[in-house]
Each structure stands twice: as C-alpha cells, then as structure tokens.
Tab-separated table of C-alpha atoms in Angstrom:
chain	number	residue	atom	x	y	z
A	1	MET	CA	-27.960	194.659	17.464
A	2	LEU	CA	-27.990	197.670	19.788
A	3	GLU	CA	-29.555	199.914	17.178
A	4	GLU	CA	-32.304	197.355	16.537
A	5	ILE	CA	-33.127	197.051	20.247
A	6	MET	CA	-33.248	200.840	20.601
A	7	LEU	CA	-35.588	201.095	17.619
A	8	LEU	CA	-37.684	198.303	19.107
A	9	ARG	CA	-37.927	200.286	22.339
A	10	VAL	CA	-39.319	203.288	20.463
A	11	ASP	CA	-41.693	201.113	18.437
A	12	MET	CA	-43.016	199.382	21.564
A	13	TYR	CA	-43.476	202.727	23.276
A	14	HIS	CA	-45.615	204.143	20.483
A	15	HIS	CA	-47.453	200.866	20.017
A	16	SER	CA	-48.516	201.106	23.660
A	17	GLY	CA	-49.848	204.612	23.085
A	18	GLY	CA	-47.033	206.347	24.901
A	19	GLY	CA	-46.617	209.227	22.498
A	20	ALA	CA	-49.766	210.984	23.675
A	21	ARG	CA	-48.786	210.850	27.335
A	22	ARG	CA	-45.061	211.265	27.227
A	23	GLY	CA	-43.864	212.878	30.429
A	24	SER	CA	-47.158	212.543	32.279
A	25	TYR	CA	-45.349	211.204	35.365
A	26	ALA	CA	-44.173	214.762	35.965
A	27	ARG	CA	-47.726	216.147	36.142
A	28	LEU	CA	-48.808	214.713	39.460
A	29	ALA	CA	-52.342	214.872	40.762
A	30	ALA	CA	-53.061	216.472	44.111
A	31	LEU	CA	-53.300	212.990	45.621
A	32	THR	CA	-50.256	211.045	44.522
A	33	CYS	CA	-50.675	207.306	44.714
A	34	SER	CA	-48.331	206.043	47.405
A	35	LEU	CA	-49.871	202.565	47.239
A	36	ARG	CA	-49.118	202.170	43.557
A	37	PHE	CA	-45.571	203.380	44.072
A	38	GLN	CA	-44.962	200.828	46.827
A	39	LEU	CA	-46.343	197.998	44.702
A	40	VAL	CA	-44.158	198.956	41.772
A	41	MET	CA	-41.101	199.019	44.000
A	42	ALA	CA	-41.944	195.577	45.400
A	43	SER	CA	-42.241	194.195	41.876
A	44	LEU	CA	-38.911	195.729	40.953
A	45	TYR	CA	-37.352	194.015	43.950
A	46	HIS	CA	-38.471	190.575	42.769
A	47	VAL	CA	-37.419	191.274	39.186
A	48	TYR	CA	-33.955	192.501	40.112
A	49	VAL	CA	-33.303	189.660	42.540
A	50	ALA	CA	-33.963	187.202	39.714
A	51	LEU	CA	-32.058	189.193	37.115
A	52	GLU	CA	-28.983	189.587	39.288
A	53	GLU	CA	-29.032	185.963	40.371
A	54	GLU	CA	-28.818	184.973	36.714
A	55	ILE	CA	-26.186	187.604	35.991
A	56	GLU	CA	-24.038	186.155	38.778
A	57	ARG	CA	-24.561	182.697	37.325
A	58	ASN	CA	-23.293	183.905	33.939
A	59	LYS	CA	-20.762	186.565	34.902
A	60	GLU	CA	-17.882	184.599	33.367
A	61	ASN	CA	-19.836	183.383	30.376
A	62	PRO	CA	-18.571	185.189	27.232
A	63	VAL	CA	-22.159	185.765	26.120
A	64	TYR	CA	-22.602	188.153	29.067
A	65	ALA	CA	-19.223	188.818	30.743
A	66	PRO	CA	-18.465	192.152	28.974
A	67	LEU	CA	-21.638	193.602	30.536
A	68	TYR	CA	-20.881	192.567	34.118
A	69	PHE	CA	-20.905	195.790	36.178
A	70	PRO	CA	-22.095	194.769	39.659
A	71	GLU	CA	-20.701	197.767	41.533
A	72	GLU	CA	-22.177	200.236	39.106
A	73	LEU	CA	-25.533	198.687	38.269
A	74	HIS	CA	-26.807	196.037	40.650
A	75	ARG	CA	-29.975	197.101	42.458
A	76	LYS	CA	-30.731	194.336	44.952
A	77	ALA	CA	-29.102	195.956	47.995
A	78	ALA	CA	-30.722	199.328	47.287
A	79	LEU	CA	-34.125	197.694	46.849
A	80	GLU	CA	-33.717	195.791	50.121
A	81	ARG	CA	-33.271	199.123	51.889
A	82	ASP	CA	-36.315	200.507	50.116
A	83	MET	CA	-38.393	197.460	51.064
A	84	ALA	CA	-37.454	197.943	54.723
A	85	PHE	CA	-38.516	201.578	54.498
A	86	TRP	CA	-41.890	200.875	52.880
A	87	TYR	CA	-42.835	197.551	54.468
A	88	GLY	CA	-41.018	197.537	57.797
A	89	PRO	CA	-38.429	195.246	59.418
A	90	ARG	CA	-40.348	192.097	58.408
A	91	TRP	CA	-40.617	193.230	54.818
A	92	GLU	CA	-39.647	189.849	53.378
A	93	GLU	CA	-42.900	188.447	54.725
A	94	ALA	CA	-44.953	191.508	53.814
A	95	ILE	CA	-44.111	192.463	50.249
A	96	PRO	CA	-46.527	191.345	47.522
A	97	TYR	CA	-45.486	188.949	44.782
A	98	THR	CA	-48.029	189.166	41.994
A	99	GLN	CA	-48.825	186.622	39.330
A	100	ALA	CA	-47.511	188.882	36.577
A	101	THR	CA	-44.281	189.488	38.476
A	102	ARG	CA	-43.854	185.741	39.013
A	103	ARG	CA	-44.206	185.224	35.269
A	104	TYR	CA	-41.502	187.801	34.606
A	105	VAL	CA	-39.207	186.245	37.234
A	106	ARG	CA	-39.779	182.784	35.815
A	107	ARG	CA	-38.706	183.950	32.369
A	108	LEU	CA	-35.533	185.544	33.771
A	109	HIS	CA	-34.545	182.255	35.396
A	110	GLU	CA	-35.317	180.308	32.228
A	111	VAL	CA	-33.078	182.605	30.211
A	112	GLY	CA	-30.232	182.585	32.715
A	113	ARG	CA	-30.227	178.809	33.051
A	114	THR	CA	-30.970	177.641	29.512
A	115	GLU	CA	-30.416	180.556	27.124
A	116	PRO	CA	-27.838	182.868	28.730
A	117	GLU	CA	-27.082	184.475	25.390
A	118	LEU	CA	-30.450	186.228	25.733
A	119	LEU	CA	-29.707	187.729	29.165
A	120	VAL	CA	-28.364	190.893	27.560
A	121	ALA	CA	-31.879	191.746	26.369
A	122	HIS	CA	-33.232	191.848	29.921
A	123	ALA	CA	-30.211	193.609	31.394
A	124	TYR	CA	-30.321	196.341	28.772
A	125	THR	CA	-34.083	196.804	29.133
A	126	ARG	CA	-33.953	197.262	32.889
A	127	TYR	CA	-30.606	198.792	33.778
A	128	LEU	CA	-30.270	201.429	31.096
A	129	GLY	CA	-33.925	202.383	31.414
A	130	ASP	CA	-33.711	202.832	35.168
A	131	LEU	CA	-30.391	204.619	34.920
A	132	SER	CA	-31.860	207.055	32.396
A	133	GLY	CA	-34.799	208.158	34.510
A	134	GLY	CA	-33.577	207.500	38.023
A	135	GLN	CA	-32.613	210.910	39.324
A	136	VAL	CA	-35.660	212.666	37.897
A	137	LEU	CA	-38.042	210.103	39.351
A	138	LYS	CA	-36.264	210.155	42.698
A	139	LYS	CA	-36.831	213.899	43.041
A	140	ILE	CA	-40.467	213.591	41.973
A	141	ALA	CA	-41.110	210.823	44.485
A	142	GLN	CA	-39.398	212.658	47.325
A	143	LYS	CA	-41.507	215.754	46.739
A	144	ALA	CA	-44.827	214.037	46.023
A	145	LEU	CA	-44.605	211.546	48.877
A	146	ASP	CA	-42.888	213.895	51.316
A	147	LEU	CA	-39.905	211.563	51.671
A	148	PRO	CA	-36.665	212.396	53.483
A	149	SER	CA	-34.177	214.334	51.388
A	150	SER	CA	-31.491	211.876	52.512
A	151	GLY	CA	-32.923	209.278	50.138
A	152	GLU	CA	-34.794	206.748	52.289
A	153	GLY	CA	-37.433	204.914	50.305
A	154	VAL	CA	-35.955	205.748	46.910
A	155	ASP	CA	-32.449	204.267	47.071
A	156	PHE	CA	-33.302	202.267	43.976
A	157	PHE	CA	-33.099	205.353	41.796
A	158	THR	CA	-29.568	206.293	42.854
A	159	PHE	CA	-26.478	204.816	41.189
A	160	PRO	CA	-23.704	206.139	43.457
A	161	ASN	CA	-20.893	204.435	41.573
A	162	ILE	CA	-21.753	206.023	38.233
A	163	ALA	CA	-20.393	209.560	37.958
A	164	SER	CA	-21.922	210.255	34.560
A	165	ALA	CA	-24.979	208.344	33.358
A	166	THR	CA	-24.373	209.501	29.798
A	167	LYS	CA	-20.776	208.262	29.698
A	168	PHE	CA	-21.657	204.980	31.375
A	169	LYS	CA	-24.450	204.295	28.901
A	170	GLN	CA	-22.004	204.924	26.082
A	171	LEU	CA	-19.600	202.408	27.634
A	172	TYR	CA	-22.362	199.851	28.155
A	173	ARG	CA	-23.603	200.168	24.595
A	174	ALA	CA	-20.067	199.872	23.258
A	175	ARG	CA	-19.636	196.663	25.261
A	176	MET	CA	-22.924	195.341	23.912
A	177	ASN	CA	-21.651	195.815	20.404
A	178	THR	CA	-18.583	193.679	21.185
A	179	LEU	CA	-20.701	190.596	21.924
A	180	GLU	CA	-20.132	187.994	19.244
A	181	MET	CA	-23.387	186.588	17.901
A	182	THR	CA	-24.531	184.639	14.930
A	183	PRO	CA	-27.378	186.201	12.926
A	184	GLU	CA	-29.738	183.638	14.465
A	185	VAL	CA	-28.753	184.526	18.051
A	186	ARG	CA	-28.904	188.219	17.227
A	187	GLN	CA	-32.498	187.859	16.100
A	188	ARG	CA	-33.385	185.870	19.213
A	189	VAL	CA	-31.925	188.617	21.410
A	190	ILE	CA	-34.092	191.194	19.642
A	191	GLU	CA	-37.167	189.001	20.136
A	192	GLU	CA	-36.265	188.572	23.812
A	193	ALA	CA	-35.997	192.343	24.223
A	194	LYS	CA	-39.528	192.588	22.851
A	195	ALA	CA	-40.632	189.928	25.345
A	196	ALA	CA	-38.947	191.873	28.172
A	197	PHE	CA	-40.838	195.044	27.264
A	198	LEU	CA	-44.128	193.130	27.202
A	199	LEU	CA	-43.446	191.445	30.539
A	200	ASN	CA	-42.857	194.850	32.095
A	201	ILE	CA	-46.097	196.188	30.655
A	202	GLN	CA	-48.024	193.165	31.928
A	203	VAL	CA	-46.666	193.641	35.451
A	204	ARG	CA	-47.598	197.312	35.448
A	205	SER	CA	-51.074	196.636	34.043
A	206	TRP	CA	-51.777	194.019	36.706
A	207	LEU	CA	-50.664	196.371	39.460
A	208	ALA	CA	-52.776	199.217	38.107
A	209	ALA	CA	-55.856	196.992	38.064
A	210	GLN	CA	-55.280	195.820	41.620
A	211	VAL	CA	-54.726	199.339	42.916
A	212	ALA	CA	-57.857	200.595	41.166
A	213	ALA	CA	-59.897	197.913	42.918
A	214	VAL	CA	-58.844	198.959	46.420
A	215	SER	CA	-57.975	202.635	45.952
A	216	PRO	CA	-59.998	204.317	43.171
A	217	HIS	CA	-58.150	207.641	43.366
A	218	CYS	CA	-55.030	205.815	42.167
A	219	SER	CA	-56.631	204.752	38.898
A	220	SER	CA	-56.934	208.204	37.362
A	221	GLY	CA	-53.877	207.661	35.169
A	222	THR	CA	-51.607	210.127	36.958
A	223	SER	CA	-48.989	208.489	39.141
A	224	LEU	CA	-45.289	208.621	39.870
A	225	LEU	CA	-44.588	205.963	37.273
A	226	THR	CA	-47.036	205.537	34.433
A	227	GLN	CA	-47.362	202.082	32.934
A	228	ARG	CA	-45.489	202.907	29.766
A	229	GLU	CA	-42.688	204.854	31.379
A	230	TRP	CA	-41.951	202.143	33.947
A	231	ALA	CA	-42.014	199.451	31.274
A	232	LEU	CA	-40.016	201.302	28.666
A	233	GLY	CA	-37.331	203.017	30.646
A	234	HIS	CA	-38.910	206.146	32.150
A	235	GLY	CA	-38.198	208.367	29.203
C-alpha cells in the first residue's frame, strides 16, 4: 500500500504541472506575500484540528493505532502559537475559515467517524509531507518575512521531538506496512489518498484566488508555499 500511495503522490504532482516549477518556493520575489502565508497557516490550523480530533477518536482502533505518534507529530499546539503570532490574542475570532477548508475538514470528520480505516491516507499525506519540508520552509519564511530567529510565527514547521526526520519517516512507513487490510480496503485507502491530495489543492487554489483579488502582487506565482508544494508535501 505504501508504495502505491507514494507513486500516487508523484503522479498527482506531475498531473498538477509541478514538474516545471519544482522548487520555485525557494526563488522568492522581492515582495514576498505575507498575506498568502498567513492564510495558508490558518487553513492548516483548521485541517490539523480536525485531523487530530479524529486521530484521538481512533487512537486505540487497530486500523490506526500503530501510527499514533502524538508527541512526535501533532501540530495543533504549534499552530495555536502561530495563530496568536499572526492574528493576535483574539485569533480564534479573527482567523479565516474558507469554504474549501471547511470541505476538507468535513471530509476528515466523515472519515474519522464512519470510515476510520481510511484515516491513514490523510495522516500520511499531511504529516510526512510537512515533516519532509518543514525545516527548509521555516528558514525561508524567517528570512523572507523578517521573522524572529527564535521561531515565532513558524512553530508549525518544527518537530522538536523528532531527532531525525529520515529515521522517523522510515519508522512511520514501516508501521504503515503492518496495517492489516483486505484488498478492498487497501484500494479505498489509495483512493482516499488521492482525495486528500485534491482537497489540499482545492484549498490552496481558493486561497490563491482570494489573495489575488485583494493583493495583486501576491498572484505572481512566487510565494513561500506554491500550490503544488503545499498540497503535495513541499518537495
């Protein structure tokens, strides 16, 4: 199953046109889009709150339990700190909650409550993608947005309880391969991974359109997180 999801990730990336712009997040324009970055972070907050709520619901369920790593992976607390940095002390009232993000959140709750065997598809898509690109993107954001070197505003990208991202990803993938699935469930997990990739792309597309409407300089295609990299694991 893992190999099929990884191949799907590559296929979805190239299908979205990513090959031609691989790595473009590192070539920042003179005016980096702070607004777009904040909106992306707010969307991630909503997504991870939903994902981790459903993970907690299913942490003892054998269809997910081997992948339960709250200390190492969970992002809610880090994102809460980032929201306070970007949106102020009343951030819970201030952060946007877009239609596309609501659709993504709704699907996460549906899976967690009615089809928990598919939760692995969403966890893999988000956690391993964000773990892979986190430190690089953190440094880019700190430099481009003139953020404090101590990490305020970009806590999301730091996984302090993972000493080696490479070794942890190996462990996580090994655990994924221990999940017992029938061929029918296996295929549904692969289809759900495809749906997760598409939901991410839809969120990013909606945000890009909204930013372009109010801040044209942000729509040039160069930003901290391009649509494809955010959706498909940042490289």
